[in-house]
Coordinates of C-alpha atoms in Angstrom, one line a residue:
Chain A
X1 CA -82.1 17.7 10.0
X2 CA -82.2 19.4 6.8
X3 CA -80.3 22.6 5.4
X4 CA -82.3 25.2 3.2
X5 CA -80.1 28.0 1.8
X6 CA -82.3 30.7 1.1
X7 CA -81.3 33.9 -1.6
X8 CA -77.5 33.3 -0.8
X9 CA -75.4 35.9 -2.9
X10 CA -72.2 37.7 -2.0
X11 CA -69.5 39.7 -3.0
X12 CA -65.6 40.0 -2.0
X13 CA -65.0 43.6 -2.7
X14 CA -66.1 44.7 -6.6
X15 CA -66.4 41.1 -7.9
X16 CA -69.7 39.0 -7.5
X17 CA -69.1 35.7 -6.7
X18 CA -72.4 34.2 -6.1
X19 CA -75.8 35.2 -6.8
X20 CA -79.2 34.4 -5.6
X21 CA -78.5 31.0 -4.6
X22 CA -81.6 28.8 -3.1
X23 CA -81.2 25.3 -2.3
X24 CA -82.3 22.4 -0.1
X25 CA -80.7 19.7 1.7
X26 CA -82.3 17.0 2.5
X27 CA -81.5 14.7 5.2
X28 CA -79.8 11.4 4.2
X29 CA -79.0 12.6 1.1
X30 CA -76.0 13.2 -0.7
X31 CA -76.3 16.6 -2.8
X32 CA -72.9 17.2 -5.2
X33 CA -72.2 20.8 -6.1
X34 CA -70.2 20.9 -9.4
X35 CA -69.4 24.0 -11.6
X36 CA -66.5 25.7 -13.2
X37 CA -63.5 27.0 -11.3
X38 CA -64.0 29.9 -9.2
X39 CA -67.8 29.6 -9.5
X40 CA -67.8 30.0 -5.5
X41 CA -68.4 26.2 -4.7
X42 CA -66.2 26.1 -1.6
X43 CA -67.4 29.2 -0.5
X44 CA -70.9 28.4 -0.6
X45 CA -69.4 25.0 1.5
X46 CA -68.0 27.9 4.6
X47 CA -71.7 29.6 4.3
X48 CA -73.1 26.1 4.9
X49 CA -70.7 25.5 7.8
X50 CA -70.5 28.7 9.3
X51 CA -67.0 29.8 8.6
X52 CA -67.9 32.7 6.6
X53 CA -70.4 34.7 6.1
X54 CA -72.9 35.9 3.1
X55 CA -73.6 39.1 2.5
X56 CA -76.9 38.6 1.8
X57 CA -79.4 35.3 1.9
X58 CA -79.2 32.8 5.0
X59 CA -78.8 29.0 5.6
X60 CA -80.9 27.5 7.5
X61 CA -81.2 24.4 9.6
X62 CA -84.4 22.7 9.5
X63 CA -85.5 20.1 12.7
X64 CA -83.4 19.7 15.4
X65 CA -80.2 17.2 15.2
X66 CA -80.1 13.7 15.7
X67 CA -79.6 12.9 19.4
X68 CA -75.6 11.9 20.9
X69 CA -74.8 14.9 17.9
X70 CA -71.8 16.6 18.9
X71 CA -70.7 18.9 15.8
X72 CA -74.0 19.1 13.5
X73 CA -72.5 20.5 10.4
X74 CA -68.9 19.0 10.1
X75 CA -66.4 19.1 7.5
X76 CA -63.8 17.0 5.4
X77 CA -61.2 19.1 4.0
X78 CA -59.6 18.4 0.6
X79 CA -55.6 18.9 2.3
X80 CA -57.3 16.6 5.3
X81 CA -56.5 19.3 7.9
X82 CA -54.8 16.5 10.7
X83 CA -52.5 18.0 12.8
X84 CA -49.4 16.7 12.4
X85 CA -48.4 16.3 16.2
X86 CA -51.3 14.4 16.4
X87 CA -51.6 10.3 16.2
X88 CA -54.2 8.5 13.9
X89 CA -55.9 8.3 17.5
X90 CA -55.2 11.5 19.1
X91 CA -56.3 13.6 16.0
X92 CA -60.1 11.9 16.4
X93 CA -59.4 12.0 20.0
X94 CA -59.1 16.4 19.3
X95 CA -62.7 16.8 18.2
X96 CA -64.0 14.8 21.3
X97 CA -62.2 16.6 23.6
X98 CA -63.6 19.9 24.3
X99 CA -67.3 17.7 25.4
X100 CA -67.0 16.5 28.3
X101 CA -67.3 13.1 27.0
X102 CA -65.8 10.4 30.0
X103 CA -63.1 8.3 29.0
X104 CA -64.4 5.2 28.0
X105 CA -66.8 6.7 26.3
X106 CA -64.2 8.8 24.2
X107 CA -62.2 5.5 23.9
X108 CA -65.5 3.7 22.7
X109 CA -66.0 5.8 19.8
X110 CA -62.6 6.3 18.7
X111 CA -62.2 2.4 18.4
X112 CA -65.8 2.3 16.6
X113 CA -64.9 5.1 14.0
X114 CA -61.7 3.6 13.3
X115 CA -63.1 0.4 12.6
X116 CA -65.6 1.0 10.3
X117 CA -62.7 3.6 8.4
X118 CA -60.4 0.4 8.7
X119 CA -58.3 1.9 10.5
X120 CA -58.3 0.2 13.4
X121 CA -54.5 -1.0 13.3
X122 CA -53.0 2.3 12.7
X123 CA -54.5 4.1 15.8
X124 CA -50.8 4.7 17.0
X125 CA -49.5 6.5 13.4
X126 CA -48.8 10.1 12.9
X127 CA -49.9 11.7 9.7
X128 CA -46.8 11.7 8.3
X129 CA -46.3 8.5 8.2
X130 CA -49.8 8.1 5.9
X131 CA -50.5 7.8 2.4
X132 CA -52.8 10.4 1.0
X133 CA -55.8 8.3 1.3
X134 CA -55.3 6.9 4.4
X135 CA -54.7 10.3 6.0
X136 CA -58.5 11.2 3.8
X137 CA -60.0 8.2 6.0
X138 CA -59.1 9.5 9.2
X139 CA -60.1 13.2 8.3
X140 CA -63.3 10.9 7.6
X141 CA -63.2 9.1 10.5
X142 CA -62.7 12.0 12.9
X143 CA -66.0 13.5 11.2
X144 CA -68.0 10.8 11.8
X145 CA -66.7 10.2 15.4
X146 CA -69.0 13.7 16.3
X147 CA -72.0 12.1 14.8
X148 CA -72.7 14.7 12.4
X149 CA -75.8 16.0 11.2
X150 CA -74.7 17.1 7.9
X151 CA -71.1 16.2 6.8
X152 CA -69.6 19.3 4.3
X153 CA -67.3 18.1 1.7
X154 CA -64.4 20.2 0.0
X155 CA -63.1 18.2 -2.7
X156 CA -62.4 15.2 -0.6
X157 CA -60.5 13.5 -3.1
X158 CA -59.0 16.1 -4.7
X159 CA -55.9 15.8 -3.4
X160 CA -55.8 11.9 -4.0
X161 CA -54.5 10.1 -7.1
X162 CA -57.3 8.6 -9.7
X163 CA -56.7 5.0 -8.0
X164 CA -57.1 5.6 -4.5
X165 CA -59.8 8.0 -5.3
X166 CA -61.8 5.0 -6.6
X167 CA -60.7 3.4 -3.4
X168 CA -62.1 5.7 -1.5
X169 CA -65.4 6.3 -3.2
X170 CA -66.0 2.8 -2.8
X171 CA -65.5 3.3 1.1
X172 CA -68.0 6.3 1.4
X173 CA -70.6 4.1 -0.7
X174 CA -70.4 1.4 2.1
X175 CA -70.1 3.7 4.4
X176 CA -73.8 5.9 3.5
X177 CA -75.0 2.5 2.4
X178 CA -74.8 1.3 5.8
X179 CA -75.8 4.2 7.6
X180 CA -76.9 6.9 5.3
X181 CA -76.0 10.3 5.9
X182 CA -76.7 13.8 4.9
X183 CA -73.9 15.2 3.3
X184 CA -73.2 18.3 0.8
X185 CA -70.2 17.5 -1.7
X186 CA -68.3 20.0 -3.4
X187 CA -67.0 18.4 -6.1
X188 CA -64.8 19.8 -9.8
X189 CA -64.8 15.9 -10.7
X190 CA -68.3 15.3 -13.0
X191 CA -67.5 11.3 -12.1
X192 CA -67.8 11.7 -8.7
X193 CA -70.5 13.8 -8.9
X194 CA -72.3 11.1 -10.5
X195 CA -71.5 8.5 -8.5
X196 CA -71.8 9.4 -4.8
X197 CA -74.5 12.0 -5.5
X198 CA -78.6 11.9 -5.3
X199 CA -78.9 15.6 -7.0
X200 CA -76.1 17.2 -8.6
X201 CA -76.4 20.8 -8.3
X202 CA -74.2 22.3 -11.3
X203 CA -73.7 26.3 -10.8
X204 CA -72.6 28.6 -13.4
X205 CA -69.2 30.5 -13.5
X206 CA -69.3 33.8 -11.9
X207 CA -71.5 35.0 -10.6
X208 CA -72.5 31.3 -9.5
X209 CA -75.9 30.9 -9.7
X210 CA -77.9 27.8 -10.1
X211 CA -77.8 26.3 -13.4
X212 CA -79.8 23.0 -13.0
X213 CA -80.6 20.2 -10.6
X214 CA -80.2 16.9 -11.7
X215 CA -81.5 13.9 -9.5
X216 CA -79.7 10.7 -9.8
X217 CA -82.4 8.0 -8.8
X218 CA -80.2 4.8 -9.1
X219 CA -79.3 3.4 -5.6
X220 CA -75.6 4.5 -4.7
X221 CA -74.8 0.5 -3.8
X222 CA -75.5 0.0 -7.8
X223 CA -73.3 2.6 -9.6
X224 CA -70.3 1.3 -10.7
X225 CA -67.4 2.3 -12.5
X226 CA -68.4 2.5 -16.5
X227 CA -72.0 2.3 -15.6
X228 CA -73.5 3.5 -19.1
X229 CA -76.2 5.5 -17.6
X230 CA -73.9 7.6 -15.5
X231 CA -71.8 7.9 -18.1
X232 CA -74.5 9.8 -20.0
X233 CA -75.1 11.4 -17.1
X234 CA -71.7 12.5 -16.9
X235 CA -71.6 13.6 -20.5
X236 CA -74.9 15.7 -19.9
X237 CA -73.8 17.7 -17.2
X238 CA -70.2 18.0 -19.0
X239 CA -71.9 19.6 -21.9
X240 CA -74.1 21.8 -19.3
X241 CA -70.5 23.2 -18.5
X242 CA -68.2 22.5 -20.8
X243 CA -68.5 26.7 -22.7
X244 CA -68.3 28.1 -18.9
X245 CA -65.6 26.0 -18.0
X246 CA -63.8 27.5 -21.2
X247 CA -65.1 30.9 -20.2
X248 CA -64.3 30.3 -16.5
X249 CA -60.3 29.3 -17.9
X250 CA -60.0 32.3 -19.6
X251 CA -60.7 34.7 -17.2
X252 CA -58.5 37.1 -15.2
X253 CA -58.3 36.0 -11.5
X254 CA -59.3 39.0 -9.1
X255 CA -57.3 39.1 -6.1
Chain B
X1 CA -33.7 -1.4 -30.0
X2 CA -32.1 -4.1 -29.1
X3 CA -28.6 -3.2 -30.6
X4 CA -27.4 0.3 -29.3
X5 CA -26.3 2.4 -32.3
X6 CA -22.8 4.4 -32.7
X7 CA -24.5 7.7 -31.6
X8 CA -25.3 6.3 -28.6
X9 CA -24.1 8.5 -25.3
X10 CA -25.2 7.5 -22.0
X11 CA -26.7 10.4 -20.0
X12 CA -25.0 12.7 -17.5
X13 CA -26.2 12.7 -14.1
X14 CA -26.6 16.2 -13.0
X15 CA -29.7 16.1 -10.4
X16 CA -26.8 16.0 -7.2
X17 CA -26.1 17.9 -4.6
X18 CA -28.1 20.9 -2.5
X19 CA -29.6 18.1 -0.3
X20 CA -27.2 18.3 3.0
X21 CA -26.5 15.2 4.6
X22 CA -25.0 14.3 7.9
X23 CA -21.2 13.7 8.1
X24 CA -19.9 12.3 11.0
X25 CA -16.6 13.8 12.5
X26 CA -16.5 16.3 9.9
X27 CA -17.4 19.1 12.6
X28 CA -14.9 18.2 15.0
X29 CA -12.0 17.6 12.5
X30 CA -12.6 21.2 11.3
X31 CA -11.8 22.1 15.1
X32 CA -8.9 19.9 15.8
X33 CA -7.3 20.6 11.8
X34 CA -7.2 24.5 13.5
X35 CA -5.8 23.8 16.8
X36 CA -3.0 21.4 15.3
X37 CA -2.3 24.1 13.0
X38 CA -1.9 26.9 15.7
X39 CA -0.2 24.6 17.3
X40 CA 2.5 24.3 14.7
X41 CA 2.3 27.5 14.0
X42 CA 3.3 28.9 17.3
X43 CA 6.0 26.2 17.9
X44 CA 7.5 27.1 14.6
X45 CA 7.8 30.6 15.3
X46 CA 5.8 31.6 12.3
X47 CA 2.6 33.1 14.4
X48 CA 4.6 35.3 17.4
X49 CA 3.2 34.6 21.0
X50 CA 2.0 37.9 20.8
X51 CA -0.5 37.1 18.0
X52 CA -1.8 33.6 19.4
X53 CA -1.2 31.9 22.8
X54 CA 0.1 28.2 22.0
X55 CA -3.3 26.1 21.9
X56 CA -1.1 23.4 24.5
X57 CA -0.7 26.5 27.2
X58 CA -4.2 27.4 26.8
X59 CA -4.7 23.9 27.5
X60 CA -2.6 24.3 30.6
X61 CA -4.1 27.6 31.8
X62 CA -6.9 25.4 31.8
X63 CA -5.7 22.4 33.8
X64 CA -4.4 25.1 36.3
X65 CA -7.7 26.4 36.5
X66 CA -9.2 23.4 37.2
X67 CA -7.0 22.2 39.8
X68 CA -7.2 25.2 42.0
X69 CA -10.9 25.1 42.1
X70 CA -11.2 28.4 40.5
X71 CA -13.2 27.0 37.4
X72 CA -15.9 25.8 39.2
X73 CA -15.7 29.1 41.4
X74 CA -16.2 31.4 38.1
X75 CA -18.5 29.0 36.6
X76 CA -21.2 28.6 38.9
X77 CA -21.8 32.0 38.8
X78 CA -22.1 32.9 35.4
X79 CA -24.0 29.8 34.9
X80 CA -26.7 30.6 37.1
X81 CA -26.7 34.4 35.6
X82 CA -27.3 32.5 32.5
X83 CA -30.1 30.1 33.6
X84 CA -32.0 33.1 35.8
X85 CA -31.7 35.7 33.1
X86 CA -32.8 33.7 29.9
X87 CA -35.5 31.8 32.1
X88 CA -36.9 35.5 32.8
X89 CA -36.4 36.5 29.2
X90 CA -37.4 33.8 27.3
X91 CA -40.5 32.9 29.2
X92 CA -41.4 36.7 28.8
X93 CA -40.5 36.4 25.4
X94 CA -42.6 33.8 24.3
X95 CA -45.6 34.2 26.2
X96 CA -45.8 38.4 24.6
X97 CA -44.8 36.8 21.3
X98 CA -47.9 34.5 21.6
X99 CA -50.0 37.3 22.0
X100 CA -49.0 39.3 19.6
X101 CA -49.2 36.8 17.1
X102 CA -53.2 36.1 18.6
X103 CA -54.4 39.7 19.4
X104 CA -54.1 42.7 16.7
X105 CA -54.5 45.5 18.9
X106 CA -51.3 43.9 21.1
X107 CA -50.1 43.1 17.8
X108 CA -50.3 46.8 16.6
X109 CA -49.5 48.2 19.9
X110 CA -46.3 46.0 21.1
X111 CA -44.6 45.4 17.3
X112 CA -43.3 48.6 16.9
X113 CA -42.2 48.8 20.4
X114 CA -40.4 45.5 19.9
X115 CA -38.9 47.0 16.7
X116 CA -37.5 50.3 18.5
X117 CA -35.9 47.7 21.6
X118 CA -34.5 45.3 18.6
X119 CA -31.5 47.4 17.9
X120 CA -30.8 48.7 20.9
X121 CA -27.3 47.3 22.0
X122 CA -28.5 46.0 25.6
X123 CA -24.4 46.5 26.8
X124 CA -25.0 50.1 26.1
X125 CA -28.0 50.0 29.0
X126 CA -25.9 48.7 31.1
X127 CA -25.3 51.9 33.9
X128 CA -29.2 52.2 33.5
X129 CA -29.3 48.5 34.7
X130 CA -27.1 49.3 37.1
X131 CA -29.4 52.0 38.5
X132 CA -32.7 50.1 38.1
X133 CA -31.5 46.5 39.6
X134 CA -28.6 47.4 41.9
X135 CA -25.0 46.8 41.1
X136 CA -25.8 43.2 42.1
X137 CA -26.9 39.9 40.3
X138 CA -30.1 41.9 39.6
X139 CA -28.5 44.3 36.9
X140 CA -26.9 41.2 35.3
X141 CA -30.4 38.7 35.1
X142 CA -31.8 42.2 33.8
X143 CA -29.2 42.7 31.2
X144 CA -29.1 39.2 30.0
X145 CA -33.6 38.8 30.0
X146 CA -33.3 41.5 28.1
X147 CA -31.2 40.7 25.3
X148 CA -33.2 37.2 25.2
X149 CA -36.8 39.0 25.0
X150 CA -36.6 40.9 21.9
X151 CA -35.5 38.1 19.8
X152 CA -37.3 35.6 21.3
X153 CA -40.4 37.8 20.9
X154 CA -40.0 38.2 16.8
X155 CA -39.5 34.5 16.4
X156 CA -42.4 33.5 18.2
X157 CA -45.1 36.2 16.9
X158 CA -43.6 35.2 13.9
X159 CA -43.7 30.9 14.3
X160 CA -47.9 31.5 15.3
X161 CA -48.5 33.8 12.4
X162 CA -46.8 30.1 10.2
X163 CA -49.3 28.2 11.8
X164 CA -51.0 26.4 9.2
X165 CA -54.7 28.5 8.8
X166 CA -56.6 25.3 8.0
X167 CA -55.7 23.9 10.7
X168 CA -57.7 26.6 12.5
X169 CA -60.4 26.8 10.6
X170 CA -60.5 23.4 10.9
X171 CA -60.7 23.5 14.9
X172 CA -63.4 26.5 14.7
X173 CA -65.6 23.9 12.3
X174 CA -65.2 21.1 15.2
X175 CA -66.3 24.0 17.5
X176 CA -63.4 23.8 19.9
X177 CA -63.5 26.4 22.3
X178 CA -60.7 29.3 21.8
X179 CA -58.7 28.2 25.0
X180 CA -58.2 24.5 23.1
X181 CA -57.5 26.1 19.9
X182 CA -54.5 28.1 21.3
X183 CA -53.6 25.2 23.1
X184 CA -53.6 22.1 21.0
X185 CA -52.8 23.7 17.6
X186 CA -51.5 27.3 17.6
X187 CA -48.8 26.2 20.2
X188 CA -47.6 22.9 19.0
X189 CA -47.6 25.0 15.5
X190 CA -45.6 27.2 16.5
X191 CA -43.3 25.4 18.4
X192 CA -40.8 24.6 15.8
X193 CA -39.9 28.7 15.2
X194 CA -39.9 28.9 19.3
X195 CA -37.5 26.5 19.2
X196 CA -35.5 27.8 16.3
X197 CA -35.5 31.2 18.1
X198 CA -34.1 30.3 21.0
X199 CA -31.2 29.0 19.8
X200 CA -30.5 32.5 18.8
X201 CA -31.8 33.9 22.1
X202 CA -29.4 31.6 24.2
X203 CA -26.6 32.5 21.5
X204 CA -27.0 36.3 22.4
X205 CA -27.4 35.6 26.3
X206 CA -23.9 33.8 26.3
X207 CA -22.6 37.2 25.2
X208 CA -24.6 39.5 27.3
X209 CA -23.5 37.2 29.7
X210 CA -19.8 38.5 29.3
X211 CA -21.3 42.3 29.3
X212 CA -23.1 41.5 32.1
X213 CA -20.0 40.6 34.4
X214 CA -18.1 43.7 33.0
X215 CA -19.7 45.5 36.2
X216 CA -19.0 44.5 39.3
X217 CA -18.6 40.9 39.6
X218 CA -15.4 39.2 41.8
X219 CA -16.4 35.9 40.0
X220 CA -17.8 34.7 36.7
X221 CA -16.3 33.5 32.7
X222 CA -17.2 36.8 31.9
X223 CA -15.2 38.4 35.1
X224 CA -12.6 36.2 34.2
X225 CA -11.8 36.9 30.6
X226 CA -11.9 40.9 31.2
X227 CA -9.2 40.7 33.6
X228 CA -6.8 38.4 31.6
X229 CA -8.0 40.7 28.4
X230 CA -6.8 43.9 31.0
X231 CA -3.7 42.1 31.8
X232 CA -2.9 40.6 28.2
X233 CA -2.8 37.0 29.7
X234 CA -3.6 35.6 26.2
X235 CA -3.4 31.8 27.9
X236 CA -6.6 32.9 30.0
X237 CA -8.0 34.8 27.9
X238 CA -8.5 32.0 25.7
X239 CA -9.0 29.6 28.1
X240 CA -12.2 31.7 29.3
X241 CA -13.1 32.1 25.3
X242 CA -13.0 28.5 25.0
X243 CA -15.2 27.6 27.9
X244 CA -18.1 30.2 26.1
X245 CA -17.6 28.2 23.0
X246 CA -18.2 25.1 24.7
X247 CA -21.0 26.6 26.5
X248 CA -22.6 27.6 23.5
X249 CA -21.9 23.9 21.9
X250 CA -23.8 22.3 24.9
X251 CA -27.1 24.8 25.0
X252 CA -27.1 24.2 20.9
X253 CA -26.8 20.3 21.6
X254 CA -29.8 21.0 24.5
X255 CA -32.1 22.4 22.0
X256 CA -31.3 20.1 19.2
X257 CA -32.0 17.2 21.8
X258 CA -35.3 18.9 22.9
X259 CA -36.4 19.8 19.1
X260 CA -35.6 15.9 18.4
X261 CA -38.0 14.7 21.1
X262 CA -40.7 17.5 20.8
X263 CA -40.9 17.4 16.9
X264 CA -41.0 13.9 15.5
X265 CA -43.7 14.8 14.0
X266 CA -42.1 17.0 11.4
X267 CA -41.7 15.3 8.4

């Protein structure tokens, strides 16, 4: 299933937060969407997902979902969003819930999720009792337990120091490598941009509109940490936003 | 580096204190440093018996109270005023409190309402009580529901208005129905202020409960202390005084226990 945002802009009261925004999504790919603070990212991420809507422009999904899809466009929060009165288990267990799913069959992909987030040994645990990136995996987990469509990233790894975030990059390579999935990334971080994405969609400050596209071609499986392509990369698209990103600093926030 | 110089002062610790800990015993020495001190106080002559019944003839007031069967006689009343009227209350409490907190036009209709009963002194309703719900137990499980609903209603409109949004919007993006939503996060949310409002609620039926029993009751704490208050039989008056205290030590203990096995999750 692909996503195909068509003309997207919108407005929250006088200011204009995004203009004319036209994008696709292809399926099994992962597209990173990078630009300056406040250039709308994360709101372009709750269009995508439903949660909000634009004032003008619509997304689209293209095909129909894979089959045993429970949630097609699902999404991993930067704070992790687990509820706290909730077990590693039970938490996963929530998004299941509500389909009617029997038992075992609940059971089934609970333990298969948790495995391949090794996390099979701390089904029991609450959140609290976490670190950062471990509670990350399970938001993970608990995405990939509804078999989605398109997975929609906020900052994933935001919240999560420069070591586990390494960590955990590593994890969603394996994990796409193995069974690739479609996934949109919202992203502030130009190195994980270029490491987890296949097009890097970098949008200007506000208004956010489309600056440029660039395609990554090398396979996810081969870019490593210091890799000097992606480090040019990196440095390209830092000096696509580096005078925005100054601009976007400076600016008075509109509340 | 090796070798400290003259000028060298070791650093102050300032970062203690304003992180309460638990001390053992401290709450119960507080009470018994008080009650010695009364106790040598009224012995001494320096506090008249007017002023303060000696703590050891409460204590025997008490004992005689016992024995004759007349504690369980007054008790058993006012406990089950107690249990029917904050039941009714508090159930009726939380479950408008939930709405308001889930529904705007309740929200805009029932808050100000709530805001206009707050104040109200629910003893002064009383005859009204009386006329509504008969001169019987149904005034007093009136009188003491009410007192609980009001405050039990603000904390709990207030504990799901706390609930974490994301944790929401995260449920909406899973597509759980409404009905789950409610149920497995905006309850469990909120539970913590429910829980932290009801120890006020079952503060303030304790004392309704006293109100309650100033109309009409033969038996009851309440019932009890008014007519050793009439008579000024400080010994009994105190006596029923302590048994509220202790009441209200137990129901705070109850909740404590309950918010100790319903919120290990709270970190």
């Amino acid at each position: 299933m692909d996503i195909r945002l068509s003309g997207i802009s919108h407005s929250y009261g006088e200011v204009e937060v995004m203009r004319d925004i036209t994008l696709d999504v292809p399926s099994g790919r992962i597209v990173c969407i990078v630009g300056p603070s406040g250039c709308g990212k994360s709101t372009l991420l709750r269009f995508i997902g439903g949660l909000e809507r634009p004032d003008r422009g619509e997304v689209l999904q293209l095909g129909a979902p894979p089959t045993g899809c429970l949630n097609p466009l699902t999404y991993v929060f930067q704070d992790f969003a687990l509820l706290p009165w909730r077990s590693v288990a039970g938490n996963i267990a929530l998004v299941l819930e509500d389909h009617g799913l029997p038992r075992a069959q609940m059971d089934e992909i609970i333990q298969d999720v948790l495995a391949r987030t090794k996390l099979s040994d701390f089904a029991q645990a609450l959140p609290k009792q976490l670190s950062g990136g471990m509670k990350q995996r399970v938001a993970i987990a608990r995405a990939m337990a509804v078999n989605p469509a398109v997975m929609l990233m906020d900052e994933p790894l935001s919240a999560l120091d420069s070591q586990t975030r390494e960590l955990l990059m590593d994890d969603l390579i394996g994990l796409w490598t193995r069974t690739p999935f479609t996934a949109v990334y919202v992203t502030h971080n130009l190195a994980e941009a270029v490491r987890l994405g296949h097009s890097i969609v970098v949008l200007s400050r506000r208004p956010g509109q489309i600056r440029e596209v660039v395609h990554l071609d090398m396979p996810l499986a081969e870019r490593g940490l210091g890799d000097p392509d992606l480090d040019r990369k990196q440095q390209y698209l830092w000096a696509l936003m580096r005078d925005e990103a100054r601009a976007a600093d400076a600016e008075l926030i509109h509340v | 580096m090796s070798e400290a110089p003259d000028t060298a002062r070791r650093v102050a610790f300032r970062g203690g204190g304003f992180a309460p800990t638990p001390r053992r015993f401290v709450g119960a020495a507080v009470f018994i440093l008080l009650i010695v001190l009364a106790e040598i106080g009224t012995r001494t002559g320096v506090i008249s018996p007017l002023t303060l019944p000696k703590p050891s003839d409460v204590l025997a007031t008490f004992g005689d109270l016992y024995r004759s069967g007349l504690l369980w006689k007054h008790l058993g009343p006012s406990l089950s005023r107690l249990a029917v009227g904050a039941t009714l209350g508090v159930s009726l409490g939380i479950s408008v409190g939930i709405l308001i907190g889930l529904f705007s036009y309740i929200r805009a209709g029932l808050v100000p309402l709530v805001a206009a009963l707050f104040p109200i002194p629910k003893i002064a309703l009383l005859p009204l009580f009386v006329i509504w719900f008969g001169i019987d137990e149904g005034s007093k499980y009136a009188l003491i529901a009410f007192g609980t609903f009001t405050p039990t209603v603000v904390a709990t409109y207030g504990a799901v208005d706390n609930v974490d949004r994301t944790l929401i919007r995260m449920g909406q993006s899973f597509g759980l129905s409404w009905v789950s939503i409610v149920r497995k996060i905006v309850l469990p949310g909120a539970m913590p202020g429910i829980l932290s409002g009801l120890r006020i609620s079952l503060a303030i039926a304790i004392i309704l409960l006293v109100a309650a029993e100033m109309l009409g009751a033969e038996y009851g704490i309440g019932a009890y202390i008014l007519e050793a208050g009439a008579l000024y039989d400080l010994e009994r008056l105190f006596a029923g005084v302590v048994i509220l205290s202790v009441l209200g030590v137990l129901v705070s203990m109850a909740i404590g226990l309950i918010e100790r096995r319903l919120l290990v999750w709270r970190v």
